[in-house]
Coordinates of C-alpha atoms and ligand atoms in Angstrom, one line a residue:
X44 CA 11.8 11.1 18.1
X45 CA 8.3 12.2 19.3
X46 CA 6.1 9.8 21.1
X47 CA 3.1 8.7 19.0
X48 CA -0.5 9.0 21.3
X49 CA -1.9 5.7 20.8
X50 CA -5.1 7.3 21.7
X51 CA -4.9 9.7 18.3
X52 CA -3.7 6.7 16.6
X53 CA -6.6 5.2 17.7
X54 CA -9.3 8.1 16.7
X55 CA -11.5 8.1 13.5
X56 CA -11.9 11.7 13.2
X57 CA -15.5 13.7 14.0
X58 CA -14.7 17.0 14.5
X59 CA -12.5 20.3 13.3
X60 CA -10.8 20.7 16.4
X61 CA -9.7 16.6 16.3
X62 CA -7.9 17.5 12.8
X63 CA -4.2 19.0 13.9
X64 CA -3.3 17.1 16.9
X65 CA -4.1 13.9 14.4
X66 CA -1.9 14.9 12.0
X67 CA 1.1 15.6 14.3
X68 CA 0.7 12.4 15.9
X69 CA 0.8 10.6 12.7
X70 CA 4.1 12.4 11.6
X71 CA 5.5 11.9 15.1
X72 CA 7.5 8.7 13.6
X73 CA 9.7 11.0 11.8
X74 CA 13.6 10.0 12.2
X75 CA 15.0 13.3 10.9
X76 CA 14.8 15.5 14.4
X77 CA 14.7 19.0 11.7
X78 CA 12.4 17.5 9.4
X79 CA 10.0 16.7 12.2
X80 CA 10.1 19.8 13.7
X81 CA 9.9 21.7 10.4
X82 CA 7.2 20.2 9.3
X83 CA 5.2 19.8 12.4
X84 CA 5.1 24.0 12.6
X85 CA 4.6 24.0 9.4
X86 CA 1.3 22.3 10.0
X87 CA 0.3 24.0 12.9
X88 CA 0.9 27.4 11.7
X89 CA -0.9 26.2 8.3
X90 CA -3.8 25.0 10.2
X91 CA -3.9 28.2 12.9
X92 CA -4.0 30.1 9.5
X93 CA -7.4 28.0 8.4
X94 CA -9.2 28.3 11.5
X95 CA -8.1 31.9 11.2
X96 CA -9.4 32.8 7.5
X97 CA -12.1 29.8 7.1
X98 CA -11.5 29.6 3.5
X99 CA -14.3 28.4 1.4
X100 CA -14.0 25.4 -0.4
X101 CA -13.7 27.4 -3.8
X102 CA -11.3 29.5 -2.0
X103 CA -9.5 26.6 -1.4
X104 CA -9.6 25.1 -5.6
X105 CA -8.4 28.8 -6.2
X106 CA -5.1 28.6 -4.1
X107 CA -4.4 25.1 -4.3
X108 CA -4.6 26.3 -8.4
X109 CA -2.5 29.1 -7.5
X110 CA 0.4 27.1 -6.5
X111 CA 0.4 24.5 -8.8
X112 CA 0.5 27.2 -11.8
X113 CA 3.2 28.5 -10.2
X114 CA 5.5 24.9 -10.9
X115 CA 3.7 24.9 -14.5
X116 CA 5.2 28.7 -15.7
X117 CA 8.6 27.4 -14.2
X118 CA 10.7 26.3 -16.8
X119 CA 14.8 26.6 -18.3
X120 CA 14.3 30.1 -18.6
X121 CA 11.8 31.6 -15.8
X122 CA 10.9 30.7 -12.4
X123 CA 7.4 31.9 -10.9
X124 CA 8.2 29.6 -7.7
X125 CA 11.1 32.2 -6.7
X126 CA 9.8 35.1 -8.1
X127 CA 6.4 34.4 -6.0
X128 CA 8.6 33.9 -2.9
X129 CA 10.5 37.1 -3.4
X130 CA 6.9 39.1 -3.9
X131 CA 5.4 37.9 -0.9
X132 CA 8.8 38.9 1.3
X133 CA 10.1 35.5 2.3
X134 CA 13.2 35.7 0.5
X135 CA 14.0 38.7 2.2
X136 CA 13.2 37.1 5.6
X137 CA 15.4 34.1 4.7
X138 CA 18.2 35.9 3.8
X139 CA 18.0 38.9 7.0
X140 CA 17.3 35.9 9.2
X141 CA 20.9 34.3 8.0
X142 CA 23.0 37.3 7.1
X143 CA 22.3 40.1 10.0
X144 CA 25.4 42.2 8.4
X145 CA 27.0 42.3 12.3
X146 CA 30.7 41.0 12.1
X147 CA 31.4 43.9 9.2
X148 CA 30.9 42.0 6.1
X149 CA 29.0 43.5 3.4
X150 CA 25.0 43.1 3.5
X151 CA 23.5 40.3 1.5
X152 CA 20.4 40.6 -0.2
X153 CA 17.8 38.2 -2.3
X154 CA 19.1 36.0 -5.0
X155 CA 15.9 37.1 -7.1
X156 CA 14.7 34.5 -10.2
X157 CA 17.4 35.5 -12.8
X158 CA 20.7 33.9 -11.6
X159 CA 22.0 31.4 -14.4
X160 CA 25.0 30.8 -13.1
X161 CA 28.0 29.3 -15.7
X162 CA 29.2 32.7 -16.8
X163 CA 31.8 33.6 -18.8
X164 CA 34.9 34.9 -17.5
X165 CA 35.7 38.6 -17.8
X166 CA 38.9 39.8 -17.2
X167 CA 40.2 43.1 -15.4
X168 CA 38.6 45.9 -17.5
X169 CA 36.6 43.9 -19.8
X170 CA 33.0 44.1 -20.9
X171 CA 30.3 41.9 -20.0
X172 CA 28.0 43.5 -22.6
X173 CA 27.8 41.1 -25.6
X174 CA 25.3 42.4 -27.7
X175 CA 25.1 45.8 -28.8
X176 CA 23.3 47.2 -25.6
X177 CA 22.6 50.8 -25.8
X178 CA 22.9 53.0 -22.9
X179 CA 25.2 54.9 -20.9
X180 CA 28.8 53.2 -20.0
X181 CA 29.3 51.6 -16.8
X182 CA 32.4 50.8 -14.9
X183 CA 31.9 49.0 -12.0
X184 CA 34.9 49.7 -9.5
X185 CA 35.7 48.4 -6.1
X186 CA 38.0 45.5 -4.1
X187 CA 37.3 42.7 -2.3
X188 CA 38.3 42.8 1.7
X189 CA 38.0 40.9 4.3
X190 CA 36.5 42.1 7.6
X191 CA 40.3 43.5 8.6
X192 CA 40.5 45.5 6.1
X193 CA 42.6 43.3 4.2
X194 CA 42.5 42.8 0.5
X195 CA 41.5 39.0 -0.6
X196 CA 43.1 38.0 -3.7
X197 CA 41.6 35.8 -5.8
X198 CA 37.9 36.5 -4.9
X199 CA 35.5 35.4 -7.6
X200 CA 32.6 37.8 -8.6
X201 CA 29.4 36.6 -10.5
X202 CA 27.9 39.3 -12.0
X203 CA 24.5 39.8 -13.6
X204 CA 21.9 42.7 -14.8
X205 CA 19.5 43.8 -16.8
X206 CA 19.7 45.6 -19.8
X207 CA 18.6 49.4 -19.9
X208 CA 15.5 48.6 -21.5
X209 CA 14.9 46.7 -18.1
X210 CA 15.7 43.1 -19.4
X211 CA 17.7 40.2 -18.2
X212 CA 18.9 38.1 -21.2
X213 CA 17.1 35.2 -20.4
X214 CA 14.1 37.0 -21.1
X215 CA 15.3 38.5 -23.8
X216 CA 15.7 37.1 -27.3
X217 CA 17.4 39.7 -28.5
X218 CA 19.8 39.9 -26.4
X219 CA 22.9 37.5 -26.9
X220 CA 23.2 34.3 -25.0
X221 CA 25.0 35.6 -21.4
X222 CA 24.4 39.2 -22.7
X223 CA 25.5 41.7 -18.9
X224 CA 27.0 38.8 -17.1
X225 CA 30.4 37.6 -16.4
X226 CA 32.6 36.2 -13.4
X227 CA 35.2 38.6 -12.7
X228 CA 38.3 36.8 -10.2
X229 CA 40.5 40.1 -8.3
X230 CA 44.2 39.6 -8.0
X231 CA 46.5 40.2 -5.2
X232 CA 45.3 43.7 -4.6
X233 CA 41.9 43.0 -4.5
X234 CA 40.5 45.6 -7.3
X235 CA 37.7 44.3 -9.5
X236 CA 36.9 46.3 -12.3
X237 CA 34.4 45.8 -15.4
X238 CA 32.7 47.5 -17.7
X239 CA 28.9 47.3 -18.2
X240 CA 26.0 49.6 -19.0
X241 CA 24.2 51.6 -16.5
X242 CA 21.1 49.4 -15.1
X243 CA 17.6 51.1 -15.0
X244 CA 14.8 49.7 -12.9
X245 CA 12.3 47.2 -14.1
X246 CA 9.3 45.9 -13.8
X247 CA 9.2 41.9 -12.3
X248 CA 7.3 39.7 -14.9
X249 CA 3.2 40.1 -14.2
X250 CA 1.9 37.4 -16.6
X251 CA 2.0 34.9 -13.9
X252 CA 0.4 34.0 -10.4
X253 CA 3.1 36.2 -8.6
X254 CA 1.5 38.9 -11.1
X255 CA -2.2 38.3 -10.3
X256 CA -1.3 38.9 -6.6
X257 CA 0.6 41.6 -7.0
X258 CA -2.8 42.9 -9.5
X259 CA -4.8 42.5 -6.4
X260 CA -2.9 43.6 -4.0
X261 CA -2.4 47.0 -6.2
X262 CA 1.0 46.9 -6.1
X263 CA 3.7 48.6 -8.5
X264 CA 5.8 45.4 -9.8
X265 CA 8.9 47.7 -9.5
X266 CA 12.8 46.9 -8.5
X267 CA 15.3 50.1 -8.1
X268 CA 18.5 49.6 -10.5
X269 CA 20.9 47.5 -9.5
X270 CA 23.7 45.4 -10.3
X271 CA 23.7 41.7 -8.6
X272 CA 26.9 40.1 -7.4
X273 CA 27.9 36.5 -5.9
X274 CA 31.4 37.3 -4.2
X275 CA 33.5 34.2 -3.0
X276 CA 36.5 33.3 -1.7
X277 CA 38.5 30.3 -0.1
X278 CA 37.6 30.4 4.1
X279 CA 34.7 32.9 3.4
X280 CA 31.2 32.9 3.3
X281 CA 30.0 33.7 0.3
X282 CA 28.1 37.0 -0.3
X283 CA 25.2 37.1 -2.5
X284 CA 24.2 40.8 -2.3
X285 CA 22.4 43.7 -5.1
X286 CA 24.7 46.7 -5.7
X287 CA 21.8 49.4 -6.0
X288 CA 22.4 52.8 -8.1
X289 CA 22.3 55.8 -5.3
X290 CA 20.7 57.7 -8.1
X291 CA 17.5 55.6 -8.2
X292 CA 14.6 57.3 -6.2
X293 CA 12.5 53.9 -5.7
X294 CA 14.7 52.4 -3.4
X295 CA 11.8 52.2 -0.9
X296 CA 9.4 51.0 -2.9
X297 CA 11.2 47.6 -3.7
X298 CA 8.7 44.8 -5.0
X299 CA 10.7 42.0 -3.7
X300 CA 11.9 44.4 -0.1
X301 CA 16.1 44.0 -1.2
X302 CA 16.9 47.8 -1.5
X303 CA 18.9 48.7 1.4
X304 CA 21.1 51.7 2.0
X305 CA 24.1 50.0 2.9
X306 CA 24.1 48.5 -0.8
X307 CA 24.4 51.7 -2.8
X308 CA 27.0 51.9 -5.2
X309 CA 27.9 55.6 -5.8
X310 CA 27.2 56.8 -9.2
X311 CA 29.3 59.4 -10.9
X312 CA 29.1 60.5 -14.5
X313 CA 32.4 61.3 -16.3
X314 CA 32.7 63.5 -19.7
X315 CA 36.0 62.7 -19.9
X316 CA 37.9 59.4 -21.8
X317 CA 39.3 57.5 -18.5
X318 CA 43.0 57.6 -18.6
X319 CA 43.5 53.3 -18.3
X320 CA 40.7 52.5 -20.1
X321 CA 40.1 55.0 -23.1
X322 CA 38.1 52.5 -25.6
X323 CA 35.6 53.0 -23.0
X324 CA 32.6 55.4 -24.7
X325 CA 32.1 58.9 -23.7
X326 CA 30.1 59.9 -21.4
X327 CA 30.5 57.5 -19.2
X328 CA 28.9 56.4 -15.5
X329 CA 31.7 54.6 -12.9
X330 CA 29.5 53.3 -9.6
X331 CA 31.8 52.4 -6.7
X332 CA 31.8 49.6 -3.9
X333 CA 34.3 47.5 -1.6
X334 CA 32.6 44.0 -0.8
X335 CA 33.4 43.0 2.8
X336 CA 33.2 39.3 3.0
X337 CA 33.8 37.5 6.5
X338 CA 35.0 34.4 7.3
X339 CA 33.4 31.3 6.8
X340 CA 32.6 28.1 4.7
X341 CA 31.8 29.3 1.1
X342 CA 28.4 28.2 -0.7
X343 CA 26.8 28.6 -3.9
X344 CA 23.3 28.5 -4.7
X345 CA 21.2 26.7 -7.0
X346 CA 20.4 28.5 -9.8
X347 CA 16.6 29.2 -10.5
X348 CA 17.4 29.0 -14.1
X349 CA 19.7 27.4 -16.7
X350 CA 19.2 29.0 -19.7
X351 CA 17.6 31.6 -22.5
X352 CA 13.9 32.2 -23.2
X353 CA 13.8 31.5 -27.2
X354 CA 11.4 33.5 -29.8
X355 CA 8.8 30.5 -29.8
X356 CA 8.6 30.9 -25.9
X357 CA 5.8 33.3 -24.9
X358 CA 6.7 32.9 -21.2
X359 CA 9.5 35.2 -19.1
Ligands
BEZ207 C1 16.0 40.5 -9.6 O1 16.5 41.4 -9.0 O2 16.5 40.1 -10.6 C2 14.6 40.0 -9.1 C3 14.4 39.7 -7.8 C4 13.2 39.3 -7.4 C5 12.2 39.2 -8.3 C6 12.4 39.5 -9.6 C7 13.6 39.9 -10.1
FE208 FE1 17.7 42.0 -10.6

């Protein structure tokens, strides 16, 4: 524990530069040695950042408004909070500053605002489309190994997408409930294989505060197509990663900065019926990829949201 300045304790404040050595020493009782030094940083960083941009006090009503519209368009269904982290790059910080890809296993990349989690199970070869989704056929194709080469059986894969109309379902009323996602579990040899529709890219939703910055800024609320995947398994961490479409030609110009080249699936287009699976409509797309995953302690994340925008619900 820090030692509190009884001097500070002491001192009725006068002038600006009195303020941050104050407030440390008033948190300096803090028991919780990662709280404390948490939130001291965060306090001196915040305050450097004042000093640095001397807001005005209606500067000041504006972001303080900012934030707090960003917990009032949260809700079952849409999450500004996450989706105004992911635009200003700190997810993508997080997640590079705790999965730097080095031991083999397969690069991670942001959880973004539209994982439900609860999915229904999909077997090997099955569809996760539920609705009527137009658009070309997907089959997404790959195995699960570990950083020997080896393949883990019984690896669970949470899978979700957006439509090609560039739509998760939660967004989407016309979509069915859990329409493009599924949890997939490989068997002794590894293979996972689903069918789906080919993703487009989309546009992030702009109707909120993470919206009004991007505005500003002049940015292009676009994500590359992809596919997102949580892959698990007993002793390993777990892998939260975006399988994105080689084909796409955005992949720099990311909104949220997840695109990375080491997370392209490879895209190939098939006129052909494919000899296992021939229900499967012609002409079809198969995208390719083998999740490393290394070993570990597996976790799972929070969702940001738990369920379906309805027709009533103007937001998401
Ligand atoms: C997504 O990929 O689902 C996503 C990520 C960040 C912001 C918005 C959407
Ligand atoms: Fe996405």
């Amino acid at each position: 524990m820090a030692v509190k300045d009884l001097t500070l304790s002491n001192l009725i404040l006068s002038t600006e530069d009195e303020v941050t050595p104050k407030v440390l020493n008033a948190m300096a009782d803090t028991d919780d040695a990662r709280i404390h030094e948490i939130t001291t940083a965060l306090v001196r960083h915040v305050h450097a950042f004042i000093r640095e941009v001397r807001p005005t006090e209606t500067e000041f009503e504006q972001g303080l408004d900012w934030i707090t519209r960003l917990g009032q368009l949260t809700n079952e269904s849409h999450n500004e909070t996450v989706l105004a982290a992911d635009v200003l790059g700190i997810s993508t910080l997080i997640d590079l500053i705790n999965n730097d890809g080095m031991q083999g296993e397969t690069m991670s990349a942001l959880l973004g605002p539209f994982y439900r989690g609860e999915s229904p199970p999909c077997g090997f070869g099955q569809s996760i489309a539920r609705s009527d989704t137009d658009g070309e056929s997907l089959l997404l194709i790959g195995r699960v190994l570990d950083t020997n080469g080896a393949p883990i059986s019984g690896a669970r894969l949470d899978i979700w997408q957006a439509s090609p109309v560039g739509l998760y379902e939660n967004q989407d009323p016309e979509q069915a409930d859990f329409n493009l996602r599924g949890v997939q579990t490989t068997g002794p040899d590894g293979r996972y294989l689903l069918c789906s529709v080919v993703p487009s890219g989309y546009p992030v939703p702009t109707f909120g505060p993470a919206g009004d910055l991007l505005n500003a800024q002049k940015r292009r609320p676009f994500r590359p197509a992809h596919v997102h995947f949580i892959v698990s398994a007993p002793a390993h961490k777990t892998l939260i990663t975006q399988i994105f479409m080689d084909t796409d030609e955005n992949m720099s110009d990311d909104v949220v900065f997840g695109a990375k080249s080491q997370i392209c699936g490879k895209l190939e287009h098939h006129t052909d019926h494919h000899p296992d699976f021939p229900d499967v409509r012609t002409p079809y797309a198969t995208c390719t990829y083998d999740f490393v995953l290394k070993p570990g302690e597996p976790t799972f994340p929070t969702p940001p949201i738990s369920g379906k925008k309805d027709k009533e619900n103007t937001n998401g």
